Short mmCIF file of C-alpha atoms in Angstrom, two decimals:
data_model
loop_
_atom_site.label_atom_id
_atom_site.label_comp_id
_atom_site.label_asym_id
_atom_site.label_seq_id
_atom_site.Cartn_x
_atom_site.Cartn_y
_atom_site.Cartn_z
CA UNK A 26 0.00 0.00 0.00
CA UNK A 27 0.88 3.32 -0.92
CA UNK A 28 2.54 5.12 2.51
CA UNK A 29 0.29 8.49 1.10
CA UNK A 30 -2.82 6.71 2.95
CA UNK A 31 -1.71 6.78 6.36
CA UNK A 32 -0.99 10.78 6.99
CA UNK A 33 -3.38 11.08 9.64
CA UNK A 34 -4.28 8.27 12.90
CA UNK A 35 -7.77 7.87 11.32
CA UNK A 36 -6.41 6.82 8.17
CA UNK A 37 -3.50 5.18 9.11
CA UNK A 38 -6.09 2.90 11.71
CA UNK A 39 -7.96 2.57 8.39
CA UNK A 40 -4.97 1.39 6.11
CA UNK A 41 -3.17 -0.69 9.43
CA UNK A 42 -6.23 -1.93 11.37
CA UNK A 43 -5.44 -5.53 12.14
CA UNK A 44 -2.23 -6.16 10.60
CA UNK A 45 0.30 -8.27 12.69
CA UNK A 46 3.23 -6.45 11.94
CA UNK A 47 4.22 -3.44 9.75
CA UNK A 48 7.16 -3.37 7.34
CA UNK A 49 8.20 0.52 6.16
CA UNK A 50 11.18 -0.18 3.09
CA UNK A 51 13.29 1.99 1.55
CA UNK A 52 12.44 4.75 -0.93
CA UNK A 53 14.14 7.80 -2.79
CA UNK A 54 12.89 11.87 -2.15
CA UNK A 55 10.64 12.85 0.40
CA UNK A 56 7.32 11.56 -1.30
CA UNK A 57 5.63 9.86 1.42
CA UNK A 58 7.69 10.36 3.79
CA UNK A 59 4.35 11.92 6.15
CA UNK A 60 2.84 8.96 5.60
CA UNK A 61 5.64 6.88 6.81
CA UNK A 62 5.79 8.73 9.59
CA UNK A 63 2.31 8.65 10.26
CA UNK A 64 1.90 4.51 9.58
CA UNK A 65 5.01 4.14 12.46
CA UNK A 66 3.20 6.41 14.96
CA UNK A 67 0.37 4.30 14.67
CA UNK A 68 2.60 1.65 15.10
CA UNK A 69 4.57 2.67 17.95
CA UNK A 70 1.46 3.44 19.52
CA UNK A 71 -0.88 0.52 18.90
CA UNK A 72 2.27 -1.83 20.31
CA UNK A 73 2.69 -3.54 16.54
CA UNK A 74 6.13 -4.84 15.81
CA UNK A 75 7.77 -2.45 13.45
CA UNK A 76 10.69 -3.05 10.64
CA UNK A 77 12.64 0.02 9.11
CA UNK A 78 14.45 -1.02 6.20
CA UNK A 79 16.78 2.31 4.98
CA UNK A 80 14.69 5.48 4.16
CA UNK A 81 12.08 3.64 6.62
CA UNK A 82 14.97 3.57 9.76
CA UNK A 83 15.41 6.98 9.24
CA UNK A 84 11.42 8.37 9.09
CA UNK A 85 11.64 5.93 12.49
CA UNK A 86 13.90 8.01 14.18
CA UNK A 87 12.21 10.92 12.79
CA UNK A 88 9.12 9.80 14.15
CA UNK A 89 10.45 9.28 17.74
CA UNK A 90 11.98 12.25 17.62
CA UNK A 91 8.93 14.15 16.74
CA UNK A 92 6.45 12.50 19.01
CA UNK A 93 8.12 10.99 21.79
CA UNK A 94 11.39 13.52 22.37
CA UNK A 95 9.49 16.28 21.28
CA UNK A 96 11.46 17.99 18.61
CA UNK A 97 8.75 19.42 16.51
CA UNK A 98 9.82 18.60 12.52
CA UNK A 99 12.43 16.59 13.74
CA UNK A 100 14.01 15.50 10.45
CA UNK A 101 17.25 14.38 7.98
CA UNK A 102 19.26 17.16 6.07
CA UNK A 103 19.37 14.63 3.47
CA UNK A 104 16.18 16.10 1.95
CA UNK A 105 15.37 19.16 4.50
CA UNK A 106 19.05 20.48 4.42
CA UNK A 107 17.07 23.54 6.39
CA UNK A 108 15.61 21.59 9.40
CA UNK A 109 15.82 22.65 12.92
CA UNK A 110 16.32 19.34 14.46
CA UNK A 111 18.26 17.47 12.52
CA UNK A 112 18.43 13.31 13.94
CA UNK A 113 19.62 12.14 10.55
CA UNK A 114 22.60 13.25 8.65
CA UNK A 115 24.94 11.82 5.78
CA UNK A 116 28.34 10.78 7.19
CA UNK A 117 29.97 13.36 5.38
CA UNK A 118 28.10 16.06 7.37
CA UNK A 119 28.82 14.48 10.40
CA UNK A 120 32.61 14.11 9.52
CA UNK A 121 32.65 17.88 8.77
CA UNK A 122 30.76 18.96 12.06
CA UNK A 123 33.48 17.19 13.74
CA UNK A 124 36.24 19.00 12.48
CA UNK A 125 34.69 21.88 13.16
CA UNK A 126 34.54 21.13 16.92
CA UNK A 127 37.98 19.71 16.82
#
């Protein structure tokens, strides 16, 4: 199913309802990326066992972040270069932030 149908906890109830475990895989750009977000929070929530596979580890963390540590549009500056909190970076950035510090 397409992650675009679970944006909201009504539809993600809708699109999840009953399933035994959820599986959120990979994908390229930030189209439904929301969604993924949205699907996990149901997840996390409802107690379902979750699997992130690449792009879907990272809009896990981003999800945590967001609802559980409470940093509001928690994100990764791979495609919000701009965001305020950001909980996943490329290794390049983080080998450049710490030479910086250094």
């Amino acid at each position: 199913m397409a992650s675009d149908t679970c944006q909201t906890p009504e539809d993600a109830e809708r699109a999840l309802g009953g399933v035994d475990a959820v599986l959120v895989p990979g994908g390229f750009g930030v189209r439904g990326v929301d969604g993924k977000i949205g699907a996990l929070r149901w997840a996390r929530e409802n107690k379902v066992p979750t699997l992130g596979i690449c792009l879907g580890l990272q809009t896990m963390v981003m999800e945590y972040a967001r609802h559980v540590v409470g940093l509001e549009g928690a994100s990764s500056s791979e495609f919000d270069p701009d965001t305020v909190h950001p909980v996943v970076a490329t290794m390049e950035e983080q080998a450049r932030d710490r030479r910086r510090q250094g």
